[in-house]
Coordinates of C-alpha atoms and ligand atoms in Angstrom, one line a residue:
M1 CA -4.6 22.7 23.4
T2 CA -4.6 19.8 25.8
Q3 CA -4.9 16.2 24.5
E4 CA -8.4 16.1 25.8
D5 CA -9.3 19.3 23.9
I6 CA -7.8 17.8 20.7
R7 CA -9.8 14.6 21.2
S8 CA -13.1 16.5 21.5
R9 CA -12.2 18.8 18.6
V10 CA -11.7 15.7 16.3
F11 CA -15.0 14.2 17.3
E12 CA -16.8 17.6 16.9
K13 CA -15.5 17.6 13.3
K14 CA -16.6 14.0 12.5
E15 CA -19.6 15.0 10.4
D16 CA -17.4 17.3 8.2
L17 CA -14.8 14.6 7.9
I18 CA -17.5 12.1 6.6
K19 CA -18.8 14.8 4.2
I20 CA -15.3 15.3 2.8
Y21 CA -14.9 11.6 2.5
H22 CA -18.1 11.3 0.4
E23 CA -16.9 14.1 -1.9
F24 CA -13.7 12.3 -2.7
H25 CA -15.5 9.0 -3.0
Q26 CA -17.6 10.4 -5.9
I27 CA -14.6 11.4 -8.0
P28 CA -12.1 8.4 -8.2
E29 CA -9.3 8.9 -10.7
L30 CA -6.6 6.6 -11.9
G31 CA -2.8 7.0 -11.2
F32 CA -1.3 10.3 -12.4
E33 CA -4.8 11.4 -13.7
E34 CA -6.0 12.7 -10.3
K35 CA -6.7 16.2 -11.5
K36 CA -10.1 16.8 -9.9
T37 CA -8.8 15.1 -6.7
T38 CA -5.8 17.4 -6.7
D39 CA -8.1 20.5 -7.3
L40 CA -10.4 19.5 -4.4
I41 CA -7.5 18.9 -2.0
C42 CA -6.0 22.3 -2.9
K43 CA -9.4 24.0 -2.4
I44 CA -9.9 22.5 1.0
L45 CA -6.4 23.2 2.2
S46 CA -6.7 26.9 1.0
E47 CA -10.0 27.2 2.9
M48 CA -8.1 26.2 6.0
G49 CA -5.5 28.9 5.4
I50 CA -2.8 26.3 4.3
V51 CA -0.9 27.0 1.1
P52 CA -1.1 24.0 -1.2
L53 CA 1.8 23.1 -3.5
R54 CA 0.5 21.4 -6.6
L55 CA 2.8 18.6 -7.7
D56 CA 3.4 17.6 -11.3
P57 CA 1.4 16.0 -12.9
T58 CA -0.9 15.4 -9.8
G59 CA -0.7 15.3 -6.0
V60 CA -0.3 18.0 -3.4
A61 CA 2.3 18.9 -0.7
A62 CA 1.7 21.4 2.1
Y63 CA 3.5 22.6 5.2
I64 CA 2.2 23.4 8.7
G65 CA 4.2 24.7 11.6
P66 CA 7.7 26.2 12.0
E67 CA 9.5 27.3 8.8
D68 CA 12.3 24.8 9.3
G69 CA 13.7 22.3 11.7
Y70 CA 12.8 18.7 12.3
T71 CA 10.2 17.7 9.7
I72 CA 7.7 14.8 9.8
G73 CA 6.0 13.8 6.6
L74 CA 2.4 12.6 6.7
R75 CA 1.5 10.7 3.5
A76 CA -1.9 9.8 2.0
D77 CA -2.3 8.1 -1.3
I78 CA -5.0 9.6 -3.5
D79 CA -5.7 7.3 -6.5
G80 CA -8.7 5.1 -7.3
L81 CA -9.0 1.8 -9.3
P82 CA -10.4 0.7 -12.7
V83 CA -13.3 -1.0 -11.0
T84 CA -17.1 -0.4 -11.6
E85 CA -18.7 0.4 -8.3
E86 CA -21.5 -1.9 -7.1
T87 CA -22.1 -0.6 -3.6
G88 CA -25.4 1.1 -4.4
I89 CA -24.6 3.9 -1.9
S90 CA -26.0 7.4 -2.4
Y91 CA -22.6 9.0 -2.8
C92 CA -21.2 6.4 -5.2
S93 CA -18.6 7.1 -8.0
I94 CA -19.8 9.4 -10.8
H95 CA -16.8 8.3 -12.9
A96 CA -17.9 5.3 -15.0
G97 CA -15.6 2.3 -14.6
K98 CA -13.6 3.9 -11.7
M99 CA -13.9 3.5 -8.0
H100 CA -12.2 4.3 -4.7
A101 CA -12.2 0.6 -4.0
C102 CA -9.1 0.7 -1.8
G103 CA -10.1 3.4 0.7
H104 CA -7.7 6.0 -0.6
D105 CA -10.6 8.5 -0.4
G106 CA -10.6 7.8 3.4
H107 CA -6.9 8.3 3.5
I108 CA -7.3 11.8 1.9
A109 CA -10.1 12.7 4.3
G110 CA -8.1 11.5 7.3
L111 CA -5.1 13.6 6.4
L112 CA -7.2 16.7 5.7
G113 CA -8.9 16.0 9.1
A114 CA -5.5 16.1 10.8
A115 CA -4.6 19.2 8.8
V116 CA -7.5 21.2 10.3
L117 CA -6.4 20.4 13.9
L118 CA -2.7 21.0 13.2
K119 CA -3.5 24.4 11.6
E120 CA -5.6 25.4 14.6
M121 CA -2.7 24.6 16.9
E122 CA 0.1 25.8 14.5
E123 CA 1.6 28.1 17.1
E124 CA 2.1 25.2 19.4
L125 CA 3.9 23.0 16.9
T126 CA 7.6 22.5 17.6
V127 CA 8.3 20.3 14.6
R128 CA 7.4 21.1 11.0
V129 CA 4.7 18.9 9.3
K130 CA 4.8 18.2 5.6
M131 CA 1.7 16.7 4.2
I132 CA 2.2 14.6 1.1
F133 CA -0.9 13.7 -1.0
Q134 CA 0.7 11.1 -3.2
P135 CA -0.7 10.1 -6.6
S136 CA -0.5 6.7 -8.3
E137 CA 0.0 4.2 -5.5
E138 CA -1.9 1.3 -7.2
N139 CA 0.5 1.1 -10.1
T140 CA 3.4 1.5 -7.6
K141 CA 4.9 4.5 -9.5
G142 CA 3.8 7.4 -7.4
A143 CA 6.3 7.3 -4.5
R144 CA 9.3 6.7 -6.7
H145 CA 8.1 9.6 -8.9
L146 CA 7.8 12.0 -6.0
I147 CA 11.1 10.9 -4.5
S148 CA 12.9 11.5 -7.8
R149 CA 11.5 15.1 -7.6
G150 CA 13.0 15.5 -4.1
I151 CA 9.7 15.3 -2.1
I152 CA 11.4 13.9 1.0
E153 CA 14.7 15.8 0.8
D154 CA 13.5 18.1 3.6
V155 CA 11.7 15.3 5.5
D156 CA 13.3 13.5 8.5
E157 CA 10.7 10.8 9.1
I158 CA 7.5 9.7 7.5
F159 CA 4.2 8.3 8.6
G160 CA 1.4 6.7 6.5
L161 CA -1.5 4.3 7.0
H162 CA -4.0 2.1 5.2
L163 CA -7.7 1.3 5.8
F164 CA -8.5 -2.5 5.5
S165 CA -12.0 -3.8 5.5
D166 CA -11.0 -7.3 6.5
I167 CA -9.8 -5.9 9.9
E168 CA -12.8 -4.9 12.1
T169 CA -13.1 -1.2 13.1
G170 CA -11.5 -0.7 16.4
H171 CA -8.4 -2.7 15.6
I172 CA -5.3 -0.7 14.8
S173 CA -1.7 -1.9 14.1
V174 CA 1.3 0.4 14.6
E175 CA 4.0 -2.3 14.8
A176 CA 7.7 -2.4 14.3
G177 CA 9.5 -4.5 11.7
P178 CA 8.3 -6.1 8.4
R179 CA 4.6 -5.3 7.8
M180 CA 4.0 -5.7 4.1
A181 CA 5.7 -7.7 1.3
Q182 CA 8.2 -7.1 -1.4
T183 CA 6.4 -8.2 -4.6
D184 CA 8.3 -9.6 -7.6
R185 CA 7.1 -10.9 -10.9
F186 CA 8.6 -13.5 -13.2
C187 CA 8.1 -15.2 -16.5
I188 CA 9.7 -18.5 -17.6
R189 CA 9.7 -20.0 -21.1
F190 CA 10.5 -23.6 -21.7
S191 CA 11.4 -24.5 -25.2
G192 CA 11.4 -28.1 -26.4
K193 CA 10.8 -29.9 -29.7
G194 CA 7.3 -30.3 -31.0
G195 CA 5.9 -33.3 -32.9
H196 CA 3.2 -36.0 -33.1
A197 CA 1.5 -37.0 -29.9
A198 CA 2.1 -40.6 -30.7
K199 CA 5.9 -40.1 -31.1
P200 CA 7.1 -38.6 -27.8
H201 CA 10.5 -40.2 -28.2
Q202 CA 11.2 -37.8 -31.2
C203 CA 10.2 -34.8 -29.2
V204 CA 11.1 -32.7 -26.1
D205 CA 7.7 -32.0 -24.4
A206 CA 7.5 -28.4 -23.1
T207 CA 4.2 -29.2 -21.2
V208 CA 5.9 -32.0 -19.2
M209 CA 8.8 -29.7 -18.3
A210 CA 6.4 -26.9 -17.3
A211 CA 4.2 -29.3 -15.2
E212 CA 7.1 -30.9 -13.4
F213 CA 8.6 -27.4 -12.8
V214 CA 5.4 -26.1 -11.2
M215 CA 5.4 -29.0 -8.8
S216 CA 9.1 -28.8 -8.1
I217 CA 9.0 -25.1 -7.0
Q218 CA 6.4 -25.9 -4.3
T219 CA 9.4 -26.9 -2.2
I220 CA 11.3 -23.6 -2.6
V221 CA 9.6 -22.0 0.4
A222 CA 9.5 -25.2 2.4
R223 CA 13.1 -26.2 1.9
E224 CA 15.1 -23.1 0.9
I225 CA 13.6 -20.3 3.0
D226 CA 14.2 -19.8 6.7
P227 CA 11.0 -21.2 8.3
V228 CA 10.5 -18.1 10.5
E229 CA 10.4 -15.9 7.4
G230 CA 7.2 -15.8 5.4
A231 CA 7.3 -16.1 1.6
V232 CA 4.9 -17.1 -1.3
V233 CA 5.7 -18.3 -4.8
T234 CA 2.7 -18.5 -7.0
I235 CA 2.4 -19.4 -10.7
G236 CA -0.7 -17.5 -11.9
S237 CA -0.6 -18.5 -15.5
L238 CA 0.7 -21.4 -17.6
H239 CA 0.2 -21.7 -21.4
S240 CA 1.4 -24.5 -23.5
G241 CA 0.5 -26.2 -26.8
T242 CA -2.2 -25.5 -29.3
Q243 CA -3.7 -28.9 -30.2
Y244 CA -4.7 -32.0 -28.4
N245 CA -2.6 -34.4 -30.5
V246 CA 0.5 -32.3 -30.9
I247 CA 3.4 -32.3 -28.5
S248 CA 4.0 -28.7 -27.4
D249 CA 7.3 -27.1 -28.2
R250 CA 6.9 -24.1 -25.9
A251 CA 5.4 -23.4 -22.5
V252 CA 5.2 -19.9 -20.9
L253 CA 4.6 -19.5 -17.1
E254 CA 4.1 -16.3 -15.2
G255 CA 4.1 -15.9 -11.5
T256 CA 4.8 -13.7 -8.5
C257 CA 7.0 -14.0 -5.3
R258 CA 6.1 -12.2 -2.1
S259 CA 8.5 -11.9 0.8
Y260 CA 9.4 -9.6 3.8
S261 CA 13.1 -9.1 3.0
E262 CA 15.2 -8.5 0.0
G263 CA 17.5 -11.4 1.0
T264 CA 14.6 -13.8 0.9
A265 CA 13.5 -12.4 -2.5
S266 CA 17.0 -13.0 -3.9
R267 CA 17.1 -16.5 -2.6
I268 CA 13.8 -17.3 -4.3
Q269 CA 15.0 -15.7 -7.5
S270 CA 18.1 -17.8 -7.6
A271 CA 16.2 -21.0 -6.7
L272 CA 13.7 -20.4 -9.6
R273 CA 16.6 -19.9 -12.1
R274 CA 18.5 -23.0 -10.9
R275 CA 15.3 -25.2 -11.0
A276 CA 14.2 -23.9 -14.4
Q277 CA 17.6 -24.5 -15.8
G278 CA 17.9 -27.9 -14.1
M279 CA 14.4 -29.0 -15.5
A280 CA 15.3 -27.9 -19.0
D281 CA 18.7 -29.8 -18.9
S282 CA 17.1 -33.0 -17.6
Y283 CA 14.7 -33.1 -20.6
G284 CA 17.1 -31.7 -23.2
G285 CA 15.2 -28.5 -23.6
M286 CA 15.9 -24.9 -22.9
A287 CA 14.7 -22.4 -20.2
E288 CA 14.7 -18.6 -20.2
I289 CA 13.7 -16.7 -17.1
A290 CA 12.9 -13.0 -16.8
Y291 CA 12.7 -11.9 -13.2
E292 CA 11.5 -8.4 -12.3
Q293 CA 12.5 -7.5 -8.8
G294 CA 10.5 -5.4 -6.5
S295 CA 7.9 -3.0 -8.0
H296 CA 8.3 -2.1 -4.3
P297 CA 10.5 -3.3 -1.5
P298 CA 9.0 -4.7 1.7
V299 CA 7.3 -2.2 4.2
V300 CA 9.6 -2.4 7.3
N301 CA 8.6 -0.1 10.1
D302 CA 11.3 1.7 12.2
V303 CA 11.3 0.2 15.7
P304 CA 11.6 3.2 18.1
M305 CA 9.4 5.4 15.9
A306 CA 6.6 2.7 15.8
E307 CA 6.8 2.3 19.5
R308 CA 6.5 6.1 20.3
I309 CA 3.6 6.6 17.8
R310 CA 1.7 3.6 19.2
E311 CA 2.1 4.9 22.7
Q312 CA 0.7 8.3 21.8
A313 CA -2.1 6.7 19.7
E314 CA -3.1 4.6 22.8
I315 CA -3.5 7.8 24.7
F316 CA -5.7 9.4 22.1
L317 CA -7.7 6.2 21.5
P318 CA -8.0 4.3 24.8
E319 CA -11.1 2.5 23.5
R320 CA -9.2 0.9 20.5
D321 CA -7.3 -2.3 20.4
F322 CA -3.6 -2.0 19.4
G323 CA -2.9 -5.8 19.6
H324 CA -0.8 -7.7 17.1
I325 CA -2.1 -7.9 13.5
A326 CA -0.2 -10.3 11.3
P327 CA 1.9 -8.8 8.4
L328 CA 0.2 -8.7 5.0
M329 CA 1.5 -10.3 1.8
L330 CA 0.2 -7.3 -0.1
G331 CA 2.6 -4.6 -1.4
E332 CA 2.6 -0.8 -0.8
D333 CA 4.9 1.7 -2.4
F334 CA 5.2 3.6 0.9
S335 CA 8.3 1.3 1.3
W336 CA 10.2 3.5 -1.1
Y337 CA 10.2 6.3 1.4
Q338 CA 11.4 3.9 4.1
R339 CA 14.4 3.1 2.0
K340 CA 15.5 6.7 2.4
I341 CA 14.3 7.8 5.9
P342 CA 12.7 6.1 8.9
G343 CA 9.1 5.5 8.4
V344 CA 6.0 3.8 10.0
F345 CA 3.0 2.5 8.2
A346 CA -0.1 1.7 10.2
F347 CA -3.1 -0.7 9.4
V348 CA -6.5 0.7 10.4
G349 CA -9.5 -1.7 10.6
C350 CA -12.6 -0.4 8.8
G351 CA -14.8 -3.5 8.6
K352 CA -18.1 -2.9 10.3
P353 CA -18.2 -5.2 13.3
G354 CA -20.6 -8.1 12.9
Q355 CA -21.2 -7.5 9.2
A356 CA -19.8 -9.3 6.2
S357 CA -17.4 -7.0 4.5
Y358 CA -16.0 -7.0 1.0
P359 CA -12.2 -6.9 0.7
N360 CA -10.2 -3.9 -0.6
H361 CA -10.4 -3.8 -4.5
H362 CA -13.8 -5.4 -4.6
P363 CA -16.7 -3.6 -6.4
K364 CA -18.7 -3.7 -3.2
F365 CA -15.9 -2.6 -0.9
R366 CA -17.0 -0.1 1.7
I367 CA -15.5 1.4 4.8
D368 CA -17.1 1.8 8.2
E369 CA -17.0 5.6 8.6
E370 CA -16.5 5.1 12.3
A371 CA -12.8 4.4 11.4
L372 CA -12.2 7.8 9.8
T373 CA -11.5 9.5 13.1
D374 CA -9.0 6.8 13.9
T375 CA -6.9 7.9 10.9
V376 CA -7.0 11.5 12.0
F377 CA -5.8 10.5 15.5
L378 CA -3.0 8.4 14.0
H379 CA -1.6 11.3 12.0
L380 CA -1.8 13.5 15.1
S381 CA -0.1 10.8 17.1
A382 CA 2.8 10.7 14.6
V383 CA 3.2 14.5 15.0
F384 CA 2.9 14.5 18.8
S385 CA 5.4 11.7 19.2
A386 CA 7.9 13.5 17.0
M387 CA 7.4 16.7 19.0
R388 CA 8.1 14.9 22.2
K389 CA 11.3 13.5 20.8
Y390 CA 12.6 16.3 18.6
G391 CA 10.5 19.4 19.3
Ligands
LIG1 NI1 -4.5 0.8 -1.3

């Protein structure tokens, strides 16, 4: 099949693609509970003549192409969110309190759309394709679970993508380097000595330690992190005291750090420890800090692989804009695969141009269905670029 034939085949199949997308949109399931989703993926793959391998407890893998040799993984995450849908669309969620509010239904449809084409041209494939329908991305456990079961042991490189409604349809990013953040979580407890509000000299005020600490950490990013590297430190909750006229003996703060490298994350961690300890010492109190590093590492795209996939995607999609899109402070568990093998993760705009869009995870989140064929072409581009290099 020529590239022009492939392009017309993808557009011919657009209505089927949208129909499949609607089917998955109706049955969102949470992480590791994606039973119906797994069944439906298996059914659709079987109808294409592809043998689905059901993963435990949920998820699917499947191969297309030669029996061995260089293997490219194509990954789509398949889970929904505990969100009550408010879009009012005709094919809305039939599972109360659950919704595909992050576009993973579109990711499934896109990979299945690529599977149809790859199966049709199976004889022409010179690299093996392994499709991975990964469960449980939202709670960041799915990728690690599959890796521990050996999912990428026979995979040489991996490609994945995400639909984002705050990027307009037509804009696609397949860029090298850091693209999404490492996300860490921490909890700090300050202990002081409680007492009467009118006798502060007999107390060690935990509220004052906490308040001054919150202000003091605002300079961590400004003064301790390389200015060309992005990072965020946010305290999302602070609880101290129980009564207006009692000095608090305990304050608990919780927050998150986001960064694009593990080195930056460790520097922030040590700055938080040092400053919490210093604050407690200066007031005669105590500080304890629990720091949980990386529910996922940063998404860092392989340089040559990103370049060759983008070049191919530009051929398939000359009407699309592949200009720079800034990295995101969100996290993605695709990064766990990239720790083991080269990988590229693309951003695909799905916000309807000229219309207000609700962000991913919002109860009114919707994707512009025009973007679905872009996801198909990106998966195909990953395969074609690998064939050119290794086939
Ligand atoms: Ni997502």
